mmCIF file of C-alpha atoms in Angstrom:
data_model
loop_
_atom_site.group_PDB
_atom_site.id
_atom_site.type_symbol
_atom_site.label_atom_id
_atom_site.label_comp_id
_atom_site.label_asym_id
_atom_site.label_seq_id
_atom_site.Cartn_x
_atom_site.Cartn_y
_atom_site.Cartn_z
ATOM 1 C CA MET H 296 -3.273 -16.670 3.755
ATOM 2 C CA GLN H 297 -0.112 -15.041 5.126
ATOM 3 C CA TYR H 298 1.977 -17.765 3.511
ATOM 4 C CA VAL H 299 0.182 -17.380 0.174
ATOM 5 C CA ASN H 300 0.729 -13.616 0.094
ATOM 6 C CA ALA H 301 4.380 -13.988 1.061
ATOM 7 C CA TRP H 302 4.996 -16.540 -1.689
ATOM 8 C CA ARG H 303 3.003 -14.509 -4.197
ATOM 9 C CA ALA H 304 5.503 -11.729 -3.528
ATOM 10 C CA VAL H 305 8.359 -14.190 -4.125
ATOM 11 C CA VAL H 306 6.986 -15.046 -7.586
ATOM 12 C CA ALA H 307 6.775 -11.346 -8.458
ATOM 13 C CA ALA H 308 10.160 -10.373 -6.970
ATOM 14 C CA THR H 309 12.508 -8.480 -9.273
ATOM 15 C CA GLY H 310 15.952 -6.972 -8.842
ATOM 16 C CA ARG H 311 19.315 -8.409 -7.978
ATOM 17 C CA ALA H 312 19.409 -11.648 -6.033
ATOM 18 C CA ASP H 313 20.682 -11.815 -2.481
ATOM 19 C CA ARG H 314 23.573 -14.015 -3.506
ATOM 20 C CA GLY H 315 24.848 -14.740 -0.023
ATOM 21 C CA ALA H 316 21.433 -15.874 1.245
ATOM 22 C CA ALA H 317 20.797 -17.926 -1.897
ATOM 23 C CA GLU H 318 24.165 -19.682 -1.656
ATOM 24 C CA ASP H 319 23.541 -20.471 2.019
ATOM 25 C CA GLY H 320 20.203 -21.995 0.958
ATOM 26 C CA VAL H 321 21.917 -24.123 -1.682
ATOM 27 C CA ARG H 322 24.425 -25.490 0.818
ATOM 28 C CA LEU H 323 21.661 -26.244 3.321
ATOM 29 C CA ALA H 324 19.629 -28.058 0.646
ATOM 30 C CA TYR H 325 22.651 -30.216 -0.163
ATOM 31 C CA ARG H 326 23.256 -31.051 3.489
ATOM 32 C CA ARG H 327 19.593 -31.913 4.060
ATOM 33 C CA ALA H 328 19.823 -34.247 1.065
ATOM 34 C CA GLY H 329 22.855 -35.972 2.613
ATOM 35 C CA LEU H 330 25.229 -34.589 -0.014
ATOM 36 C CA ALA H 331 28.540 -32.818 0.275
ATOM 37 C CA GLU H 332 28.255 -29.083 -0.338
ATOM 38 C CA PRO H 333 29.055 -28.055 -3.923
ATOM 39 C CA GLU H 334 32.626 -26.993 -4.594
ATOM 40 C CA ARG H 335 31.607 -24.201 -7.007
ATOM 41 C CA ILE H 336 28.630 -21.867 -7.239
ATOM 42 C CA ILE H 337 28.405 -20.002 -10.548
ATOM 43 C CA TRP H 338 26.030 -17.101 -11.185
ATOM 44 C CA ALA H 339 24.359 -16.214 -14.488
ATOM 45 C CA ASP H 340 22.322 -13.140 -15.387
ATOM 46 C CA SER H 341 19.295 -15.051 -16.683
ATOM 47 C CA PRO H 342 17.951 -18.595 -17.019
ATOM 48 C CA ARG H 343 18.974 -18.507 -20.677
ATOM 49 C CA ALA H 344 22.546 -17.546 -19.749
ATOM 50 C CA ALA H 345 22.505 -20.267 -17.083
ATOM 51 C CA VAL H 346 21.642 -22.893 -19.708
ATOM 52 C CA GLU H 347 24.619 -21.727 -21.760
ATOM 53 C CA VAL H 348 26.873 -22.005 -18.684
ATOM 54 C CA VAL H 349 25.594 -25.503 -17.911
ATOM 55 C CA GLU H 350 26.239 -26.638 -21.487
ATOM 56 C CA LYS H 351 29.912 -25.667 -21.104
ATOM 57 C CA LEU H 352 30.431 -26.972 -17.563
ATOM 58 C CA SER H 353 33.199 -29.475 -17.021
ATOM 59 C CA GLY H 354 33.816 -31.543 -13.934
ATOM 60 C CA ALA H 355 30.390 -30.771 -12.486
ATOM 61 C CA GLY H 356 29.359 -34.400 -12.099
ATOM 62 C CA ARG H 357 25.852 -35.725 -12.472
ATOM 63 C CA SER H 358 22.655 -33.814 -11.756
ATOM 64 C CA VAL H 359 21.468 -34.157 -8.144
ATOM 65 C CA ARG H 360 18.073 -32.545 -8.687
ATOM 66 C CA GLU H 361 16.391 -35.786 -7.657
ATOM 67 C CA GLU H 362 18.101 -35.784 -4.245
ATOM 68 C CA VAL H 363 17.970 -32.041 -3.635
ATOM 69 C CA ARG H 364 14.486 -31.178 -4.870
ATOM 70 C CA THR H 365 12.299 -34.055 -6.093
ATOM 71 C CA ARG H 366 12.764 -36.593 -3.310
ATOM 72 C CA PRO H 367 12.423 -34.146 -0.371
ATOM 73 C CA TRP H 368 9.280 -32.674 -1.940
ATOM 74 C CA ALA H 369 7.721 -36.108 -2.471
ATOM 75 C CA GLU H 370 8.570 -37.272 1.050
ATOM 76 C CA GLU H 371 7.186 -34.096 2.652
ATOM 77 C CA ARG H 372 4.040 -34.353 0.588
ATOM 78 C CA ARG H 373 3.567 -37.948 1.715
ATOM 79 C CA ARG H 374 4.158 -36.944 5.354
ATOM 80 C CA MET H 375 1.585 -34.154 5.167
ATOM 81 C CA TYR H 376 -0.892 -36.364 3.316
ATOM 82 C CA ASP H 377 -0.607 -39.069 5.986
ATOM 83 C CA GLU H 378 -0.888 -36.496 8.777
ATOM 84 C CA LEU H 379 -3.871 -34.577 7.373
ATOM 85 C CA GLY H 380 -5.656 -37.267 5.382
ATOM 86 C CA PRO H 381 -6.981 -36.877 1.831
ATOM 87 C CA ALA H 382 -9.528 -34.173 2.716
ATOM 88 C CA GLY H 383 -7.074 -32.252 4.897
ATOM 89 C CA TRP H 384 -4.325 -32.289 2.289
ATOM 90 C CA SER H 385 -6.786 -31.194 -0.402
ATOM 91 C CA ALA H 386 -7.960 -28.312 1.780
ATOM 92 C CA LEU H 387 -4.380 -27.264 2.527
ATOM 93 C CA TRP H 388 -3.409 -27.287 -1.138
ATOM 94 C CA SER H 389 -6.551 -25.384 -2.136
ATOM 95 C CA ALA H 390 -5.782 -22.686 0.433
ATOM 96 C CA THR H 391 -2.078 -22.364 -0.453
ATOM 97 C CA GLY H 392 -0.362 -23.745 -3.537
ATOM 98 C CA ALA H 393 -3.451 -23.857 -5.728
ATOM 99 C CA GLN H 394 -3.768 -20.078 -5.386
ATOM 100 C CA LEU H 395 -0.461 -19.614 -7.196
ATOM 101 C CA TRP H 396 -0.082 -22.705 -9.322
ATOM 102 C CA GLU H 397 -1.747 -21.848 -12.621
ATOM 103 C CA THR H 398 -0.204 -18.430 -13.248
ATOM 104 C CA THR H 399 3.234 -19.433 -11.946
ATOM 105 C CA ALA H 400 3.361 -22.605 -14.026
ATOM 106 C CA ALA H 401 2.336 -20.614 -17.109
ATOM 107 C CA LEU H 402 5.077 -18.062 -16.427
ATOM 108 C CA ALA H 403 7.715 -20.789 -16.053
ATOM 109 C CA GLU H 404 6.594 -22.413 -19.309
ATOM 110 C CA ARG H 405 6.854 -19.094 -21.124
ATOM 111 C CA ILE H 406 10.413 -18.733 -19.873
ATOM 112 C CA ARG H 407 11.271 -22.253 -21.059
ATOM 113 C CA THR H 408 9.785 -21.514 -24.470
ATOM 114 C CA GLY H 409 11.752 -18.271 -24.701
ATOM 115 C CA ILE H 410 14.988 -20.018 -23.776
ATOM 116 C CA VAL H 411 14.485 -22.746 -26.361
ATOM 117 C CA ALA H 412 13.604 -20.213 -29.058
ATOM 118 C CA GLY H 413 16.565 -18.003 -28.193
ATOM 119 C CA LEU H 414 19.200 -20.735 -28.098
ATOM 120 C CA THR H 415 18.059 -23.052 -30.886
ATOM 121 C CA THR H 416 20.111 -22.321 -33.990
ATOM 122 C CA ARG H 417 19.686 -25.793 -35.535
ATOM 123 C CA PRO H 418 16.710 -28.149 -35.178
ATOM 124 C CA GLU H 419 18.881 -30.728 -33.425
ATOM 125 C CA ASP H 420 19.792 -28.205 -30.693
ATOM 126 C CA GLU H 421 16.308 -28.134 -29.213
ATOM 127 C CA SER H 422 16.377 -31.546 -27.529
ATOM 128 C CA ASP H 423 19.730 -30.776 -25.881
ATOM 129 C CA ILE H 424 18.424 -27.487 -24.496
ATOM 130 C CA ARG H 425 15.273 -29.129 -23.160
ATOM 131 C CA LEU H 426 17.373 -31.787 -21.417
ATOM 132 C CA VAL H 427 19.326 -29.056 -19.624
ATOM 133 C CA LEU H 428 16.058 -27.403 -18.591
ATOM 134 C CA LEU H 429 14.913 -30.685 -17.018
ATOM 135 C CA ASP H 430 17.785 -30.361 -14.536
ATOM 136 C CA ALA H 431 16.606 -26.948 -13.298
ATOM 137 C CA VAL H 432 15.138 -26.184 -9.883
ATOM 138 C CA LEU H 433 12.835 -23.231 -10.437
ATOM 139 C CA GLY H 434 13.740 -21.080 -7.453
ATOM 140 C CA GLN H 435 11.177 -18.296 -7.072
ATOM 141 C CA HIS H 436 8.901 -20.079 -9.542
ATOM 142 C CA ASP H 437 8.656 -23.077 -7.195
ATOM 143 C CA ALA H 438 6.660 -20.790 -4.886
ATOM 144 C CA ALA H 439 3.329 -22.558 -5.411
ATOM 145 C CA TRP H 440 4.312 -25.881 -3.899
ATOM 146 C CA LEU H 441 6.661 -24.341 -1.326
ATOM 147 C CA ALA H 442 3.724 -22.279 -0.015
ATOM 148 C CA ALA H 443 1.922 -25.482 0.951
ATOM 149 C CA PHE H 444 4.773 -26.568 3.248
ATOM 150 C CA ASP H 445 5.697 -23.216 4.777
ATOM 151 C CA GLY H 446 5.606 -23.364 8.576
ATOM 152 C CA ARG H 447 5.166 -27.152 8.613
ATOM 153 C CA GLY H 448 8.728 -28.373 9.096
ATOM 154 C CA ASP H 449 12.286 -27.540 8.145
ATOM 155 C CA ARG H 450 13.060 -30.252 5.588
ATOM 156 C CA LEU H 451 12.602 -27.814 2.683
ATOM 157 C CA THR H 452 14.175 -24.772 4.329
ATOM 158 C CA GLY H 453 17.178 -24.710 1.995
ATOM 159 C CA LEU H 454 15.012 -24.846 -1.134
ATOM 160 C CA ALA H 455 12.779 -22.122 0.274
ATOM 161 C CA GLU H 456 15.756 -19.863 1.019
ATOM 162 C CA VAL H 457 17.033 -20.130 -2.533
ATOM 163 C CA ALA H 458 13.533 -19.439 -3.864
ATOM 164 C CA ARG H 459 13.176 -16.308 -1.733
ATOM 165 C CA ASN H 460 16.488 -14.914 -2.893
ATOM 166 C CA ALA H 461 17.223 -16.058 -6.473
ATOM 167 C CA GLY H 462 15.875 -17.424 -9.730
ATOM 168 C CA TRP H 463 16.305 -20.826 -11.363
ATOM 169 C CA TRP H 464 19.257 -23.028 -10.398
ATOM 170 C CA TRP H 465 20.961 -26.186 -11.563
ATOM 171 C CA PRO H 466 22.377 -28.575 -8.895
ATOM 172 C CA TYR H 467 25.175 -30.986 -9.817
ATOM 173 C CA GLU H 468 27.501 -33.091 -7.693
ATOM 174 C CA HIS H 469 30.353 -30.599 -7.638
ATOM 175 C CA ALA H 470 28.894 -27.370 -9.003
ATOM 176 C CA VAL H 471 25.740 -25.262 -8.952
ATOM 177 C CA VAL H 472 24.644 -22.671 -11.505
ATOM 178 C CA ILE H 473 22.201 -20.017 -10.244
ATOM 179 C CA SER H 474 20.277 -17.434 -12.250
ATOM 180 C CA GLU H 475 19.516 -13.889 -11.241
ATOM 181 C CA ARG H 476 15.898 -12.816 -10.881
ATOM 182 C CA PRO H 477 14.296 -10.642 -13.572
ATOM 183 C CA ASP H 478 14.804 -6.888 -13.657
ATOM 184 C CA GLU H 479 11.208 -6.281 -14.677
ATOM 185 C CA LEU H 480 7.960 -8.218 -14.569
ATOM 186 C CA HIS H 481 4.669 -6.823 -15.878
ATOM 187 C CA ARG H 482 1.432 -8.810 -15.594
ATOM 188 C CA ASP H 483 -2.272 -8.087 -15.973
ATOM 189 C CA GLU H 484 -4.942 -8.629 -13.336
ATOM 190 C CA ALA H 485 -5.177 -12.296 -14.368
ATOM 191 C CA GLY H 486 -1.455 -12.835 -13.748
ATOM 192 C CA ARG H 487 -0.542 -13.078 -17.445
ATOM 193 C CA LEU H 488 2.516 -11.399 -18.950
ATOM 194 C CA ASP H 489 1.299 -8.085 -20.291
ATOM 195 C CA ARG H 490 2.921 -4.867 -21.514
ATOM 196 C CA GLY H 491 2.283 -2.648 -24.494
ATOM 197 C CA ASP H 492 5.429 -0.517 -24.482
ATOM 198 C CA GLY H 493 8.323 -2.872 -23.794
ATOM 199 C CA PRO H 494 9.270 -6.307 -22.486
ATOM 200 C CA ALA H 495 6.830 -7.888 -20.058
ATOM 201 C CA LEU H 496 9.710 -9.861 -18.512
ATOM 202 C CA SER H 497 13.375 -8.919 -18.740
ATOM 203 C CA TYR H 498 16.656 -10.039 -17.167
ATOM 204 C CA PRO H 499 19.934 -8.163 -16.607
ATOM 205 C CA ASP H 500 21.609 -9.660 -19.689
ATOM 206 C CA GLY H 501 18.826 -8.611 -22.077
ATOM 207 C CA PHE H 502 16.902 -11.901 -22.190
ATOM 208 C CA ALA H 503 13.303 -10.703 -22.482
ATOM 209 C CA LEU H 504 9.781 -11.846 -23.276
ATOM 210 C CA TYR H 505 7.174 -9.647 -24.939
ATOM 211 C CA ALA H 506 3.467 -10.247 -24.439
ATOM 212 C CA TRP H 507 0.093 -8.571 -24.582
ATOM 213 C CA ARG H 508 -2.452 -9.991 -22.134
ATOM 214 C CA GLY H 509 -0.607 -13.270 -22.034
ATOM 215 C CA MET H 510 -0.094 -13.712 -25.774
ATOM 216 C CA PRO H 511 3.518 -13.748 -26.990
ATOM 217 C CA VAL H 512 4.248 -11.000 -29.511
ATOM 218 C CA PRO H 513 7.424 -9.937 -31.352
ATOM 219 C CA ALA H 514 9.253 -6.950 -29.865
ATOM 220 C CA GLU H 515 8.899 -4.951 -33.075
ATOM 221 C CA PHE H 516 5.136 -5.568 -33.079
ATOM 222 C CA LEU H 517 4.706 -3.435 -29.961
ATOM 223 C CA ASP H 518 6.534 -0.525 -31.578
ATOM 224 C CA GLY H 519 3.721 -0.165 -34.106
ATOM 225 C CA LEU H 520 0.790 -0.205 -31.686
ATOM 226 C CA ALA H 521 0.883 3.536 -31.030
ATOM 227 C CA SER H 522 0.401 4.303 -34.733
ATOM 228 C CA LEU H 523 -2.353 1.787 -35.520
ATOM 229 C CA THR H 524 -5.066 2.557 -38.037
ATOM 230 C CA PRO H 525 -8.161 0.564 -39.037
ATOM 231 C CA GLU H 526 -6.453 -0.183 -42.364
ATOM 232 C CA ARG H 527 -3.354 -1.556 -40.652
ATOM 233 C CA ILE H 528 -5.520 -3.777 -38.455
ATOM 234 C CA ARG H 529 -7.460 -5.115 -41.434
ATOM 235 C CA ASP H 530 -4.245 -5.810 -43.357
ATOM 236 C CA GLU H 531 -2.669 -7.905 -40.588
ATOM 237 C CA GLU H 532 -2.630 -11.527 -41.783
ATOM 238 C CA ASN H 533 -1.923 -13.127 -38.401
ATOM 239 C CA ALA H 534 -5.307 -13.532 -36.702
ATOM 240 C CA GLU H 535 -3.866 -13.583 -33.178
ATOM 241 C CA LEU H 536 -1.857 -10.405 -33.723
ATOM 242 C CA ARG H 537 -4.882 -8.761 -35.312
ATOM 243 C CA ARG H 538 -6.850 -9.575 -32.155
ATOM 244 C CA VAL H 539 -4.167 -7.927 -30.052
ATOM 245 C CA MET H 540 -4.326 -4.854 -32.276
ATOM 246 C CA LEU H 541 -8.087 -4.637 -31.832
ATOM 247 C CA GLU H 542 -7.843 -4.913 -28.060
ATOM 248 C CA TYR H 543 -5.162 -2.237 -27.937
ATOM 249 C CA TYR H 544 -6.934 0.078 -30.379
ATOM 250 C CA GLY H 545 -10.347 -0.436 -28.801
ATOM 251 C CA TYR H 546 -13.268 -2.182 -30.439
ATOM 252 C CA ASP H 547 -15.515 0.866 -30.098
ATOM 253 C CA ARG H 548 -12.898 3.130 -31.674
ATOM 254 C CA TYR H 549 -12.349 0.659 -34.498
ATOM 255 C CA LEU H 550 -16.085 0.511 -35.155
ATOM 256 C CA SER H 551 -16.452 4.282 -35.246
ATOM 257 C CA GLU H 552 -13.391 4.859 -37.447
ATOM 258 C CA SER H 553 -13.715 1.956 -39.868
ATOM 259 C CA GLY H 554 -17.094 2.855 -41.283
ATOM 260 C CA ALA H 555 -18.768 -0.216 -39.815
ATOM 261 C CA GLU H 556 -22.537 -0.490 -40.220
ATOM 262 C CA PRO H 557 -24.920 -1.749 -37.521
ATOM 263 C CA VAL H 558 -26.570 -5.076 -38.312
ATOM 264 C CA HIS H 559 -29.478 -4.831 -35.884
ATOM 265 C CA ARG H 560 -31.051 -2.432 -33.429
ATOM 266 C CA ASP H 561 -33.902 -2.706 -30.929
ATOM 267 C CA GLU H 562 -34.992 -1.264 -27.597
ATOM 268 C CA THR H 563 -31.912 -2.712 -25.817
ATOM 269 C CA GLY H 564 -29.192 -1.331 -28.077
ATOM 270 C CA ILE H 565 -27.363 -1.642 -31.395
ATOM 271 C CA LEU H 566 -25.601 -4.785 -32.645
ATOM 272 C CA TRP H 567 -22.364 -4.323 -34.582
ATOM 273 C CA ARG H 568 -20.339 -6.955 -36.423
ATOM 274 C CA ILE H 569 -16.724 -6.810 -37.638
ATOM 275 C CA ALA H 570 -15.904 -9.490 -40.213
ATOM 276 C CA LEU H 571 -12.247 -10.527 -39.981
ATOM 277 C CA GLU H 572 -10.610 -12.675 -42.636
ATOM 278 C CA GLY H 573 -9.262 -15.931 -41.216
ATOM 279 C CA ASP H 574 -10.837 -15.331 -37.795
ATOM 280 C CA GLU H 575 -14.244 -15.343 -36.140
ATOM 281 C CA ASP H 576 -16.341 -12.176 -36.409
ATOM 282 C CA VAL H 577 -16.118 -9.640 -33.611
ATOM 283 C CA VAL H 578 -19.678 -8.891 -32.484
ATOM 284 C CA MET H 579 -20.540 -6.146 -30.015
ATOM 285 C CA VAL H 580 -23.642 -4.553 -28.596
ATOM 286 C CA GLU H 581 -23.718 -0.793 -28.087
ATOM 287 C CA VAL H 582 -25.883 0.081 -25.085
ATOM 288 C CA VAL H 583 -26.650 3.361 -23.360
ATOM 289 C CA ASN H 584 -26.842 3.561 -19.579
ATOM 290 C CA SER H 585 -30.335 4.731 -18.700
ATOM 291 C CA THR H 586 -29.078 6.302 -15.471
ATOM 292 C CA PRO H 587 -27.633 9.751 -16.236
ATOM 293 C CA GLU H 588 -24.146 10.810 -15.169
ATOM 294 C CA PRO H 589 -23.817 13.742 -12.707
ATOM 295 C CA ASP H 590 -23.571 16.128 -15.671
ATOM 296 C CA GLY H 591 -26.811 14.803 -17.151
ATOM 297 C CA THR H 592 -25.242 12.803 -19.998
ATOM 298 C CA HIS H 593 -25.805 9.107 -20.616
ATOM 299 C CA ARG H 594 -22.738 6.885 -20.907
ATOM 300 C CA THR H 595 -22.354 4.463 -23.833
ATOM 301 C CA TYR H 596 -20.991 0.937 -23.230
ATOM 302 C CA TRP H 597 -19.757 -1.706 -25.692
ATOM 303 C CA LEU H 598 -20.359 -5.342 -24.788
ATOM 304 C CA ARG H 599 -18.445 -8.132 -26.551
ATOM 305 C CA VAL H 600 -20.842 -10.995 -27.314
ATOM 306 C CA PRO H 601 -20.527 -14.377 -29.112
ATOM 307 C CA PRO H 602 -20.214 -14.354 -32.940
ATOM 308 C CA ARG H 603 -23.482 -16.297 -33.259
ATOM 309 C CA THR H 604 -25.469 -13.348 -31.803
ATOM 310 C CA ARG H 605 -28.112 -12.084 -34.225
ATOM 311 C CA THR H 606 -29.964 -9.343 -32.299
ATOM 312 C CA ALA H 607 -29.015 -6.666 -29.809
ATOM 313 C CA LYS H 608 -31.451 -8.078 -27.242
ATOM 314 C CA GLU H 609 -29.948 -11.555 -27.606
ATOM 315 C CA GLY H 610 -26.495 -10.086 -26.990
ATOM 316 C CA VAL H 611 -27.529 -8.146 -23.884
ATOM 317 C CA ALA H 612 -29.359 -11.207 -22.574
ATOM 318 C CA TRP H 613 -26.199 -13.312 -23.056
ATOM 319 C CA THR H 614 -24.254 -10.967 -20.735
ATOM 320 C CA PHE H 615 -26.785 -11.872 -18.026
ATOM 321 C CA GLY H 616 -26.622 -15.598 -18.798
ATOM 322 C CA LEU H 617 -30.090 -15.600 -20.355
ATOM 323 C CA GLU H 618 -31.684 -16.456 -23.690
ATOM 324 C CA GLY H 619 -32.943 -13.522 -25.690
ATOM 325 C CA GLU H 620 -36.637 -14.286 -25.194
ATOM 326 C CA ALA H 621 -36.125 -14.585 -21.426
ATOM 327 C CA TYR H 622 -34.581 -11.129 -21.104
ATOM 328 C CA ALA H 623 -37.297 -8.681 -20.029
ATOM 329 C CA PRO H 624 -36.002 -6.291 -17.364
ATOM 330 C CA LEU H 625 -38.592 -4.436 -15.303
ATOM 331 C CA ARG H 626 -36.293 -1.457 -14.993
ATOM 332 C CA GLN H 627 -33.006 -0.523 -16.642
ATOM 333 C CA THR H 628 -30.224 1.114 -14.627
#
């Protein structure tokens, strides 16, 4: 677990890179791969800026990503697999890399998408940009698989040192381009990019990604969240952005301020339905906690339930994983 926590911190690291330590890691990775150290190491303020540098590089030679990153990783994985056996390797991965893989891979893909969108001015540019991205070593975003090998040999030490101290990097025969880490990174409890008042991910040169609970949104969209009204939410034509608006505004607030009418009520609560054009209905059950608060009041809760829900009892039962007819609590708390 100590390795997982340490590498989780690497993924989330922000602020200026330790350039000296990262460059030492690059040179070590080259030596371990049996290559001469690169003649030039060039820094860029973001992965997007690094792609632009790579596109203009001259005299860099061919990409050596295969020798520096792919082959050592594959050989170390084979060594550990042979040493531990299928069950042992699976247990090791589950306890280390698997803990970080999903959210880190999603973050890296969002960065790739942002780079392509930001640099593509003509349709034919996209394939060239994606080819450059294929040459990248992901630095801190290689943390998931590096966590699985930490403390189990020194073959990957150079790659690990770069990852601990810098962002993405591009290895070529005679030159290396390295990106700074982000200035800011904001994520929700599920590890998704998430911020309502600015970029969720930003780099020193202004390259930034905006997101709300993992969903990409335009920068100008966030500016309008503070002044939302039920009418503005209803008028939004993009179903995904409308969903973001509802989450930000609050379903219960929207219900109370939009003049919504309950569609069903019974002893368990009140069922509300919001019909949204071009999207599935939002259905919620309003329930009251039967246990009073210290001041004697009873707190109201709103439970999001599937659109197919037809009664309040069916909705409450669904939150417990039951069918409506099977929900018959002896005592409510």
